[in-house]
Structure formats: C-alpha cells, structure tokens
Amino acid sequence: MTTTTTEQTESRPSLTSQRMRRVLKWLDLWGARLLPKGLYARALIIIIAPIVLLQSVLIYLIMERHWEYVTKHLSRATVQDISTLVSIYENYPHRRKHTRLTDIARRDLGLVVKIVPRGKLPPPHPRPFFGRFDRILSKLIRAKINKPFWIDTVGNSKTVEIRIKLDGAVMKVLVRRSQTYASNTLIFMTGMLTTALILITVAVMFLRNQIRPVLSLAQAAECFGRGQPAPKDFRIRGAREVRQAAEAFVDMRNRIERHVEQRTTMLAGVSHDLRTVLTRFRLQLAMLKPGAEVDELVGDVDEMQAMLEDYLAFARGDSGEEAQETDIRTLLSDVHASFSSQHPGRQLTLSVPEEPVTLTVRRNVFKRAVMNLVSNAVRFGSQVAISAALKRRNVVVIVEDNGPGVPAEKREDVFRPFYSLDTARNQNIKSTGLGLAISRDFIRAHGGEIHLGNSRMGGLKATIRIPL
C-alpha cells in the first residue's frame, strides 16, 4: 500500500511537467503564427512591448493611486466646507436671512450656495461608468454630513453640483471641479504619451539603421546565388555581429569564385586535350576505306563527343558567363526555330506573351537548360509545346510532350546524375543521364526550380519557375 502511494506521488510531477511542456509547445506554436516574420517587426515588438508595459504599470500605480489620493483629499476638504455651511445654517438664529451665508461661502470658501425653501431632491440617476469620483464624494458626504443628498459629477464639465436635504429646505452647492477632483490627468497622460511616441520614434529610426545592413547582406547573398554581381551599394557596415557576417560572406564568395575559376581553367585544359584526341580519331577514320566497321567507329566517336560535352557541361556548371538582361520571348523563339529545323517530323508549338518578358540570367546557360528539356521532349514525343508566362512575379516556362511520360514516384529520381529510367520512355535511346541534372543545376543557380508533372497532352510536363 505504501509502495502504491509512493508511485502515485512520483507520477504526479511527471504528469505536471508533461502538461507544462504541452502548454509551452502550444504557446510557441501560436507565438510563431501570430508574431511577424520579419526581423525589423520583431525587433520593434521587443522594444515597444516593454515601453507599453511600463506605461501601463505607471498609469495604474501613479495615475490611479495618485488620482485617488489627491481626489479624496480635495473632496474631503470640500465636504468639510459644506458641512460647516450646513452647521451654520442649522444654528444661525435668523434662518430665513441667507444672504450672509451665501456671501461667506462665495468669498471665503469659493462655493456658490443657494438655499431653496421647501425644495426637493431630484430623483437619483444611474452612476457613471467610471464612477470612482462619484463613489468617493458620496462616501465622504454620507460620513461627514449624514443627511439625504444628491450629487451630479458628470453634468457640467467645469462644476460639480451637490444638494443637501435640510429641514424644510434644500441647500444647492456648486463647486468648481478642480476643488474636488485631481485635474492634472490630461497633463499627465499627454506627457506619458508624448514620451512614449518619442521613444518609439527613436527606436524605429535606430532599428532602420541597424536592419539596413542585414537586408543589404541578404540581397548580396541572393544576387551571388543567382550568379549576379553584388549590388553597387553593398559594403561591410553595421553592428559588430553584422560586420562579422558580412566579412564571412565576402570571404566565402571570394573562395568560391577562386575555386570556380580554378575548376574552369582545369576543365578548359581537359576539354582541349580530349577534343584533340577525338579529332585525331576522326582524321584517322577519315583516312580509312568506307565500310560498316568504319561507320560504327564514327558513330562511337560521335557518341563519345556528345558524352564528353555532357560531362564537361555538368562539371563546369554555369561558370564563365556573366548574367545579363535577357528577353525570354526571343530566347524561346531561338530554341523553337532550332529544334523545328533539326526535327521537321516533330510538331513544335510556341506560346509566349505579347509584352516583353525580361529576366536577368546567364543567357547561354539558361538556353542550354531549356534546350535540354526540349531535346528530352522531342526525343520521346511527336508533339511538343513550349510556353512562357508571368505568374506572381515569377517567369514560368513550360515544356510539354505527348510521350510516355514518367511515373510520379520516379520524377525526382530522373534529376539524379547518370540515372537511367527503365521504362518505355528510355527504350533503345542512348543517353548520359545528365540532361535533366544539368538543367536543374542551371535553373537552381538562377534561384529557380524545375518540377515535373502530367501534361495535358498525355506525356510529361516540365515547369521552370524563376523569380523576377
């Protein structure tokens, strides 16, 4: 029995900790959804939230307490004056002569007093929504004077009306609001709001200067990823951490550029040497007598030449060419004309917008990527459609065919280098398996992506999407 109780006691903290973890996870989830995504907005919240919280605490502690304390003392003094007037009225030997009483009240106490013989108190009215002053004043009159009364604290904004029921008369008293009410609320609120606005303005100006280097670094990194030169205004600046990140980025960019330059030089030498050997093969085959064996050797040399070009293109990537503004309509028209003349038996259609579609890309590299897709479509289909459009600040190029297509579960595999698809789409066709891999690498180097899907023509649809 004791063991069971101990196990239950030990299990309670674990259950509590599990609930706490679930609550914290739920708060993190909703916080991630509700909070803004940008660093600038989040930093503003980090600065503004404490200011708002501090102002709220000050309003409660200072405004409420100070206002209530001052109002209570002012109201107590006013009620004491009215109590004195009531006592004078009740003990004055000539009760009907009230001129002296009203003069004393106006001259010495700053009160406007009127005695209404046989008067009645007005019916009670609902308490105001913010009735703290009403409650304080009523409590003091009830404790000090202890007579039926009626007050109006919301009627005239400059005065407070108090009526006291006396024997056979009603004493009507008009008091300046400043005599019973802490009137520095507006000044206090204005000062606090002005201070808050000044602090927020300074925070916004400061954050803009601090966030600008981060945005500039992000833009430079994006341009580098697309193969474009860095913005002209990019320089290492900002806070120490931002400068460290910018220096690391510049060092990384320089190392990558040196690596690409060295690789390009090496590939140029390899390409020259291998092309020299293939050229000697062609010359030697040209000196032989024509025949079936020579034709087969020539075919092998041609295939080796094509494979060599694919290997070098895949290894070289998109290096060696500067990005420039390119009209996608003209580029696709060149691709369409080239394949139409090379494959007269294929039906190729082209659909491009009427207005110019300009994109900053490496023209030859981008053209090679599109040509690989069109070549793949022409190889397997008799009908090929090429189209381009602008969608949500993206340039979208689509290549469709009516071939056998690619199964959905293998569409990602065909982008792997040297991958061979054993389906009807690959039968009796020699290929290095680098075409789609080269195209994806080229498009990703421009910040875009390639997706494969089902074509409305029954075959494969390749979609290129590159942001403007």
mmCIF file of C-alpha atoms in Angstrom, residues 148-449:
data_model
loop_
_atom_site.group_PDB
_atom_site.id
_atom_site.type_symbol
_atom_site.label_atom_id
_atom_site.label_comp_id
_atom_site.label_asym_id
_atom_site.label_seq_id
_atom_site.Cartn_x
_atom_site.Cartn_y
_atom_site.Cartn_z
ATOM 1 C CA PRO A 148 -30.052 62.967 2.344
ATOM 2 C CA PHE A 149 -28.129 64.280 -0.638
ATOM 3 C CA TRP A 150 -27.939 64.292 -4.403
ATOM 4 C CA ILE A 151 -24.801 64.882 -6.495
ATOM 5 C CA ASP A 152 -24.067 65.365 -10.184
ATOM 6 C CA THR A 153 -20.432 64.768 -11.143
ATOM 7 C CA VAL A 154 -20.884 64.383 -14.907
ATOM 8 C CA GLY A 155 -23.228 67.229 -15.891
ATOM 9 C CA ASN A 156 -21.294 70.453 -16.272
ATOM 10 C CA SER A 157 -17.669 69.686 -17.059
ATOM 11 C CA LYS A 158 -16.450 72.693 -15.002
ATOM 12 C CA THR A 159 -18.569 72.313 -11.856
ATOM 13 C CA VAL A 160 -19.913 69.654 -9.518
ATOM 14 C CA GLU A 161 -23.424 70.083 -8.127
ATOM 15 C CA ILE A 162 -24.236 68.928 -4.603
ATOM 16 C CA ARG A 163 -27.682 69.165 -2.995
ATOM 17 C CA ILE A 164 -28.236 68.543 0.723
ATOM 18 C CA LYS A 165 -31.745 67.988 2.157
ATOM 19 C CA LEU A 166 -32.237 70.207 5.225
ATOM 20 C CA ASP A 167 -35.217 70.813 7.470
ATOM 21 C CA GLY A 168 -37.739 72.493 5.162
ATOM 22 C CA ALA A 169 -35.196 73.472 2.508
ATOM 23 C CA VAL A 170 -32.537 72.191 0.124
ATOM 24 C CA MET A 171 -29.002 73.579 0.068
ATOM 25 C CA LYS A 172 -27.738 73.691 -3.507
ATOM 26 C CA VAL A 173 -23.935 73.967 -3.787
ATOM 27 C CA LEU A 174 -21.926 74.440 -6.992
ATOM 28 C CA VAL A 175 -18.246 73.574 -6.625
ATOM 29 C CA ARG A 176 -15.506 74.045 -9.155
ATOM 30 C CA ARG A 177 -14.382 70.622 -10.355
ATOM 31 C CA SER A 178 -10.763 71.492 -9.587
ATOM 32 C CA GLN A 179 -11.712 71.841 -5.882
ATOM 33 C CA THR A 180 -12.856 68.211 -5.661
ATOM 34 C CA TYR A 181 -11.104 66.402 -8.489
ATOM 35 C CA ALA A 182 -7.443 65.871 -9.427
ATOM 36 C CA SER A 183 -7.430 67.826 -12.679
ATOM 37 C CA ASN A 184 -3.864 67.024 -13.821
ATOM 38 C CA THR A 185 -4.908 63.786 -15.538
ATOM 39 C CA LEU A 186 -4.793 65.205 -19.055
ATOM 40 C CA ILE A 187 -1.381 66.756 -18.497
ATOM 41 C CA PHE A 188 -0.046 63.513 -17.065
ATOM 42 C CA MET A 189 -1.474 61.393 -19.890
ATOM 43 C CA THR A 190 -0.204 63.812 -22.531
ATOM 44 C CA GLY A 191 3.268 63.728 -21.029
ATOM 45 C CA MET A 192 3.346 59.948 -20.912
ATOM 46 C CA LEU A 193 2.046 59.524 -24.464
ATOM 47 C CA THR A 194 4.460 62.133 -25.781
ATOM 48 C CA THR A 195 7.353 60.370 -24.062
ATOM 49 C CA ALA A 196 6.228 57.019 -25.463
ATOM 50 C CA LEU A 197 5.960 58.422 -29.002
ATOM 51 C CA ILE A 198 9.422 59.960 -28.755
ATOM 52 C CA LEU A 199 10.896 56.659 -27.531
ATOM 53 C CA ILE A 200 9.149 54.680 -30.264
ATOM 54 C CA THR A 201 10.285 57.146 -32.946
ATOM 55 C CA VAL A 202 13.883 56.913 -31.757
ATOM 56 C CA ALA A 203 13.600 53.101 -31.684
ATOM 57 C CA VAL A 204 12.223 52.989 -35.233
ATOM 58 C CA MET A 205 14.991 55.245 -36.567
ATOM 59 C CA PHE A 206 17.638 53.245 -34.738
ATOM 60 C CA LEU A 207 16.282 49.898 -35.915
ATOM 61 C CA ARG A 208 16.062 51.041 -39.529
ATOM 62 C CA ASN A 209 19.761 51.879 -39.470
ATOM 63 C CA GLN A 210 20.557 48.546 -37.824
ATOM 64 C CA ILE A 211 18.377 46.413 -40.121
ATOM 65 C CA ARG A 212 19.537 48.062 -43.364
ATOM 66 C CA PRO A 213 22.974 46.298 -43.354
ATOM 67 C CA VAL A 214 21.266 42.948 -42.743
ATOM 68 C CA LEU A 215 18.929 43.494 -45.702
ATOM 69 C CA SER A 216 21.874 44.596 -47.850
ATOM 70 C CA LEU A 217 23.781 41.429 -46.904
ATOM 71 C CA ALA A 218 20.744 39.268 -47.720
ATOM 72 C CA GLN A 219 20.383 40.973 -51.107
ATOM 73 C CA ALA A 220 24.083 40.464 -51.868
ATOM 74 C CA ALA A 221 23.825 36.772 -50.938
ATOM 75 C CA GLU A 222 20.753 36.369 -53.147
ATOM 76 C CA CYS A 223 22.498 38.053 -56.088
ATOM 77 C CA PHE A 224 25.526 35.815 -55.611
ATOM 78 C CA GLY A 225 23.293 32.739 -55.529
ATOM 79 C CA ARG A 226 21.758 33.800 -58.850
ATOM 80 C CA GLY A 227 25.140 34.457 -60.401
ATOM 81 C CA GLN A 228 24.586 38.205 -60.485
ATOM 82 C CA PRO A 229 27.083 40.826 -59.299
ATOM 83 C CA ALA A 230 26.632 42.239 -55.819
ATOM 84 C CA PRO A 231 24.611 45.469 -55.504
ATOM 85 C CA LYS A 232 26.659 48.614 -56.047
ATOM 86 C CA ASP A 233 25.820 49.975 -52.597
ATOM 87 C CA PHE A 234 26.860 46.794 -50.768
ATOM 88 C CA ARG A 235 29.661 47.317 -48.286
ATOM 89 C CA ILE A 236 30.627 45.941 -44.896
ATOM 90 C CA ARG A 237 28.856 48.052 -42.289
ATOM 91 C CA GLY A 238 26.535 47.849 -39.308
ATOM 92 C CA ALA A 239 26.938 46.372 -35.862
ATOM 93 C CA ARG A 240 29.892 44.159 -34.981
ATOM 94 C CA GLU A 241 27.973 40.902 -35.473
ATOM 95 C CA VAL A 242 26.575 42.067 -38.817
ATOM 96 C CA ARG A 243 30.041 43.142 -39.965
ATOM 97 C CA GLN A 244 31.403 39.728 -38.982
ATOM 98 C CA ALA A 245 28.677 38.020 -41.015
ATOM 99 C CA ALA A 246 29.352 40.304 -43.998
ATOM 100 C CA GLU A 247 33.110 39.666 -43.801
ATOM 101 C CA ALA A 248 32.493 35.909 -43.626
ATOM 102 C CA PHE A 249 30.189 36.143 -46.649
ATOM 103 C CA VAL A 250 32.737 38.131 -48.672
ATOM 104 C CA ASP A 251 35.500 35.642 -47.784
ATOM 105 C CA MET A 252 33.249 32.730 -48.732
ATOM 106 C CA ARG A 253 32.320 34.401 -52.030
ATOM 107 C CA ASN A 254 35.976 35.005 -52.878
ATOM 108 C CA ARG A 255 36.891 31.398 -52.070
ATOM 109 C CA ILE A 256 34.043 30.073 -54.218
ATOM 110 C CA GLU A 257 34.987 32.370 -57.098
ATOM 111 C CA ARG A 258 38.635 31.239 -56.898
ATOM 112 C CA HIS A 259 37.526 27.623 -56.783
ATOM 113 C CA VAL A 260 35.244 28.085 -59.787
ATOM 114 C CA GLU A 261 37.981 29.891 -61.686
ATOM 115 C CA GLN A 262 40.490 27.116 -60.996
ATOM 116 C CA ARG A 263 37.972 24.440 -61.960
ATOM 117 C CA THR A 264 37.075 26.289 -65.138
ATOM 118 C CA THR A 265 40.735 26.531 -66.093
ATOM 119 C CA MET A 266 41.238 22.835 -65.402
ATOM 120 C CA LEU A 267 38.152 21.836 -67.373
ATOM 121 C CA ALA A 268 39.231 24.015 -70.272
ATOM 122 C CA GLY A 269 42.561 22.144 -70.368
ATOM 123 C CA VAL A 270 40.856 18.746 -70.087
ATOM 124 C CA SER A 271 38.343 19.682 -72.766
ATOM 125 C CA HIS A 272 41.115 20.811 -75.121
ATOM 126 C CA ASP A 273 43.167 17.661 -74.609
ATOM 127 C CA LEU A 274 40.222 15.274 -75.035
ATOM 128 C CA ARG A 275 38.913 17.112 -78.075
ATOM 129 C CA THR A 276 42.391 16.870 -79.585
ATOM 130 C CA VAL A 277 42.367 13.098 -79.149
ATOM 131 C CA LEU A 278 38.884 12.813 -80.673
ATOM 132 C CA THR A 279 39.944 14.973 -83.573
ATOM 133 C CA ARG A 280 42.863 12.593 -84.272
ATOM 134 C CA PHE A 281 40.408 9.682 -84.161
ATOM 135 C CA ARG A 282 38.233 11.404 -86.742
ATOM 136 C CA LEU A 283 41.198 12.113 -89.016
ATOM 137 C CA GLN A 284 42.382 8.520 -88.812
ATOM 138 C CA LEU A 285 38.874 7.202 -89.535
ATOM 139 C CA ALA A 286 38.558 9.580 -92.465
ATOM 140 C CA MET A 287 41.714 8.039 -93.998
ATOM 141 C CA LEU A 288 40.298 4.520 -93.818
ATOM 142 C CA LYS A 289 38.207 2.941 -96.524
ATOM 143 C CA PRO A 290 34.452 3.374 -96.086
ATOM 144 C CA GLY A 291 32.684 0.409 -94.598
ATOM 145 C CA ALA A 292 30.311 -0.809 -91.931
ATOM 146 C CA GLU A 293 33.034 -1.071 -89.326
ATOM 147 C CA VAL A 294 34.251 2.463 -90.036
ATOM 148 C CA ASP A 295 30.696 3.767 -89.791
ATOM 149 C CA GLU A 296 30.307 2.110 -86.408
ATOM 150 C CA LEU A 297 33.559 3.649 -85.222
ATOM 151 C CA VAL A 298 32.465 7.078 -86.459
ATOM 152 C CA GLY A 299 29.200 6.619 -84.560
ATOM 153 C CA ASP A 300 31.132 5.686 -81.430
ATOM 154 C CA VAL A 301 33.316 8.767 -81.782
ATOM 155 C CA ASP A 302 30.237 10.959 -82.192
ATOM 156 C CA GLU A 303 28.653 9.390 -79.140
ATOM 157 C CA MET A 304 31.873 9.890 -77.189
ATOM 158 C CA GLN A 305 31.932 13.515 -78.305
ATOM 159 C CA ALA A 306 28.343 14.047 -77.081
ATOM 160 C CA MET A 307 29.079 12.307 -73.795
ATOM 161 C CA LEU A 308 32.206 14.408 -73.332
ATOM 162 C CA GLU A 309 30.218 17.600 -73.896
ATOM 163 C CA ASP A 310 27.599 16.499 -71.359
ATOM 164 C CA TYR A 311 30.198 15.566 -68.758
ATOM 165 C CA LEU A 312 32.050 18.831 -69.177
ATOM 166 C CA ALA A 313 28.814 20.837 -69.079
ATOM 167 C CA PHE A 314 27.754 19.085 -65.869
ATOM 168 C CA ALA A 315 31.180 19.562 -64.240
ATOM 169 C CA ARG A 316 31.590 23.144 -65.445
ATOM 170 C CA GLY A 317 28.142 24.195 -64.268
ATOM 171 C CA ASP A 318 27.183 27.798 -65.006
ATOM 172 C CA SER A 319 30.639 29.314 -64.644
ATOM 173 C CA GLY A 320 32.306 31.526 -67.176
ATOM 174 C CA GLU A 321 29.365 33.740 -68.130
ATOM 175 C CA GLU A 322 28.043 36.983 -66.678
ATOM 176 C CA ALA A 323 24.342 37.460 -66.031
ATOM 177 C CA GLN A 324 22.573 39.940 -68.292
ATOM 178 C CA GLU A 325 19.049 41.077 -69.029
ATOM 179 C CA THR A 326 17.510 38.623 -71.467
ATOM 180 C CA ASP A 327 14.217 38.668 -73.304
ATOM 181 C CA ILE A 328 12.779 35.218 -72.637
ATOM 182 C CA ARG A 329 10.490 35.502 -75.685
ATOM 183 C CA THR A 330 13.483 35.885 -78.033
ATOM 184 C CA LEU A 331 15.380 33.064 -76.328
ATOM 185 C CA LEU A 332 12.456 30.646 -76.608
ATOM 186 C CA SER A 333 11.905 31.679 -80.238
ATOM 187 C CA ASP A 334 15.532 30.758 -80.999
ATOM 188 C CA VAL A 335 15.102 27.383 -79.256
ATOM 189 C CA HIS A 336 11.856 26.722 -81.136
ATOM 190 C CA ALA A 337 13.386 27.635 -84.504
ATOM 191 C CA SER A 338 16.462 25.495 -83.864
ATOM 192 C CA PHE A 339 14.542 22.330 -82.969
ATOM 193 C CA SER A 340 11.944 22.876 -85.685
ATOM 194 C CA SER A 341 14.677 22.872 -88.335
ATOM 195 C CA GLN A 342 16.517 19.895 -86.802
ATOM 196 C CA HIS A 343 13.353 17.764 -86.348
ATOM 197 C CA PRO A 344 10.987 18.500 -89.210
ATOM 198 C CA GLY A 345 8.929 15.419 -88.344
ATOM 199 C CA ARG A 346 8.024 16.775 -84.924
ATOM 200 C CA GLN A 347 5.211 19.229 -84.277
ATOM 201 C CA LEU A 348 6.588 22.045 -82.102
ATOM 202 C CA THR A 349 4.402 24.923 -80.928
ATOM 203 C CA LEU A 350 5.427 28.115 -79.117
ATOM 204 C CA SER A 351 3.263 30.346 -76.925
ATOM 205 C CA VAL A 352 4.765 33.497 -75.382
ATOM 206 C CA PRO A 353 3.251 36.743 -74.015
ATOM 207 C CA GLU A 354 2.870 39.727 -76.296
ATOM 208 C CA GLU A 355 4.711 42.070 -73.930
ATOM 209 C CA PRO A 356 8.457 41.631 -73.321
ATOM 210 C CA VAL A 357 9.478 39.239 -70.546
ATOM 211 C CA THR A 358 12.893 40.395 -69.305
ATOM 212 C CA LEU A 359 14.916 38.324 -66.865
ATOM 213 C CA THR A 360 18.482 38.754 -65.601
ATOM 214 C CA VAL A 361 20.126 35.389 -66.325
ATOM 215 C CA ARG A 362 23.201 33.856 -67.899
ATOM 216 C CA ARG A 363 21.737 33.672 -71.354
ATOM 217 C CA ASN A 364 23.651 30.695 -72.766
ATOM 218 C CA VAL A 365 23.338 28.720 -69.544
ATOM 219 C CA PHE A 366 19.593 29.318 -69.328
ATOM 220 C CA LYS A 367 19.205 28.491 -73.015
ATOM 221 C CA ARG A 368 21.092 25.232 -72.502
ATOM 222 C CA ALA A 369 18.754 24.276 -69.654
ATOM 223 C CA VAL A 370 15.669 24.902 -71.804
ATOM 224 C CA MET A 371 17.214 23.098 -74.784
ATOM 225 C CA ASN A 372 17.882 20.037 -72.624
ATOM 226 C CA LEU A 373 14.195 19.903 -71.688
ATOM 227 C CA VAL A 374 13.051 20.434 -75.277
ATOM 228 C CA SER A 375 15.553 17.848 -76.519
ATOM 229 C CA ASN A 376 14.208 15.364 -73.987
ATOM 230 C CA ALA A 377 10.631 16.097 -75.085
ATOM 231 C CA VAL A 378 11.474 15.824 -78.811
ATOM 232 C CA ARG A 379 13.258 12.544 -78.215
ATOM 233 C CA PHE A 380 10.184 10.850 -76.753
ATOM 234 C CA GLY A 381 7.209 12.707 -78.195
ATOM 235 C CA SER A 382 5.913 13.671 -81.601
ATOM 236 C CA GLN A 383 4.194 16.812 -80.311
ATOM 237 C CA VAL A 384 5.968 19.361 -78.131
ATOM 238 C CA ALA A 385 4.567 22.594 -76.717
ATOM 239 C CA ILE A 386 6.773 25.400 -75.365
ATOM 240 C CA SER A 387 5.162 28.258 -73.445
ATOM 241 C CA ALA A 388 6.116 31.138 -71.148
ATOM 242 C CA ALA A 389 4.094 33.354 -68.822
ATOM 243 C CA LEU A 390 4.380 35.788 -65.913
ATOM 244 C CA LYS A 391 2.741 34.490 -62.719
ATOM 245 C CA ARG A 392 3.029 36.201 -59.308
ATOM 246 C CA ARG A 393 6.369 37.878 -60.048
ATOM 247 C CA ASN A 394 7.782 34.663 -61.466
ATOM 248 C CA VAL A 395 8.733 33.735 -65.018
ATOM 249 C CA VAL A 396 7.264 30.336 -65.794
ATOM 250 C CA VAL A 397 8.496 28.306 -68.788
ATOM 251 C CA ILE A 398 6.663 25.059 -69.572
ATOM 252 C CA VAL A 399 7.774 22.270 -71.928
ATOM 253 C CA GLU A 400 5.188 19.543 -72.624
ATOM 254 C CA ASP A 401 5.105 16.476 -74.860
ATOM 255 C CA ASN A 402 2.792 13.619 -75.750
ATOM 256 C CA GLY A 403 5.316 10.873 -74.979
ATOM 257 C CA PRO A 404 5.027 8.005 -72.496
ATOM 258 C CA GLY A 405 5.759 10.261 -69.520
ATOM 259 C CA VAL A 406 7.481 9.413 -66.257
ATOM 260 C CA PRO A 407 5.841 7.671 -63.271
ATOM 261 C CA ALA A 408 5.117 10.024 -60.402
ATOM 262 C CA GLU A 409 7.258 8.077 -57.926
ATOM 263 C CA LYS A 410 10.321 8.364 -60.205
ATOM 264 C CA ARG A 411 10.081 12.023 -61.225
ATOM 265 C CA GLU A 412 12.549 13.099 -58.593
ATOM 266 C CA ASP A 413 14.967 10.275 -59.415
ATOM 267 C CA VAL A 414 15.398 11.355 -63.053
ATOM 268 C CA PHE A 415 17.180 14.508 -61.832
ATOM 269 C CA ARG A 416 19.986 12.418 -60.349
ATOM 270 C CA PRO A 417 23.160 12.321 -62.489
ATOM 271 C CA PHE A 418 23.573 9.211 -64.642
ATOM 272 C CA TYR A 419 20.155 7.874 -63.655
ATOM 273 C CA SER A 420 18.606 5.575 -66.264
ATOM 274 C CA LEU A 421 14.848 5.120 -66.404
ATOM 275 C CA ASP A 422 13.954 1.576 -67.456
ATOM 276 C CA THR A 423 10.586 2.349 -68.996
ATOM 277 C CA ALA A 424 9.151 2.841 -72.424
ATOM 278 C CA ARG A 425 10.415 6.406 -72.266
ATOM 279 C CA ASN A 426 14.022 5.194 -72.324
ATOM 280 C CA GLN A 427 13.947 2.269 -74.684
ATOM 281 C CA ASN A 428 16.671 1.958 -77.331
ATOM 282 C CA ILE A 429 17.858 5.509 -76.714
ATOM 283 C CA LYS A 430 21.432 6.197 -75.662
ATOM 284 C CA SER A 431 21.846 8.962 -73.121
ATOM 285 C CA THR A 432 24.336 10.021 -70.470
ATOM 286 C CA GLY A 433 21.536 10.697 -67.996
ATOM 287 C CA LEU A 434 22.820 14.209 -67.349
ATOM 288 C CA GLY A 435 20.350 16.351 -69.278
ATOM 289 C CA LEU A 436 17.791 16.905 -66.520
ATOM 290 C CA ALA A 437 20.503 17.102 -63.854
ATOM 291 C CA ILE A 438 22.277 19.837 -65.829
ATOM 292 C CA SER A 439 19.001 21.711 -66.367
ATOM 293 C CA ARG A 440 18.087 21.630 -62.659
ATOM 294 C CA ASP A 441 21.569 22.774 -61.623
ATOM 295 C CA PHE A 442 21.451 25.647 -64.102
ATOM 296 C CA ILE A 443 17.960 26.757 -63.037
ATOM 297 C CA ARG A 444 18.734 26.484 -59.325
ATOM 298 C CA ALA A 445 21.840 28.581 -59.909
ATOM 299 C CA HIS A 446 19.443 31.330 -61.009
ATOM 300 C CA GLY A 447 17.307 30.976 -57.863
ATOM 301 C CA GLY A 448 14.620 28.945 -59.640
ATOM 302 C CA GLU A 449 13.324 25.388 -59.651
#
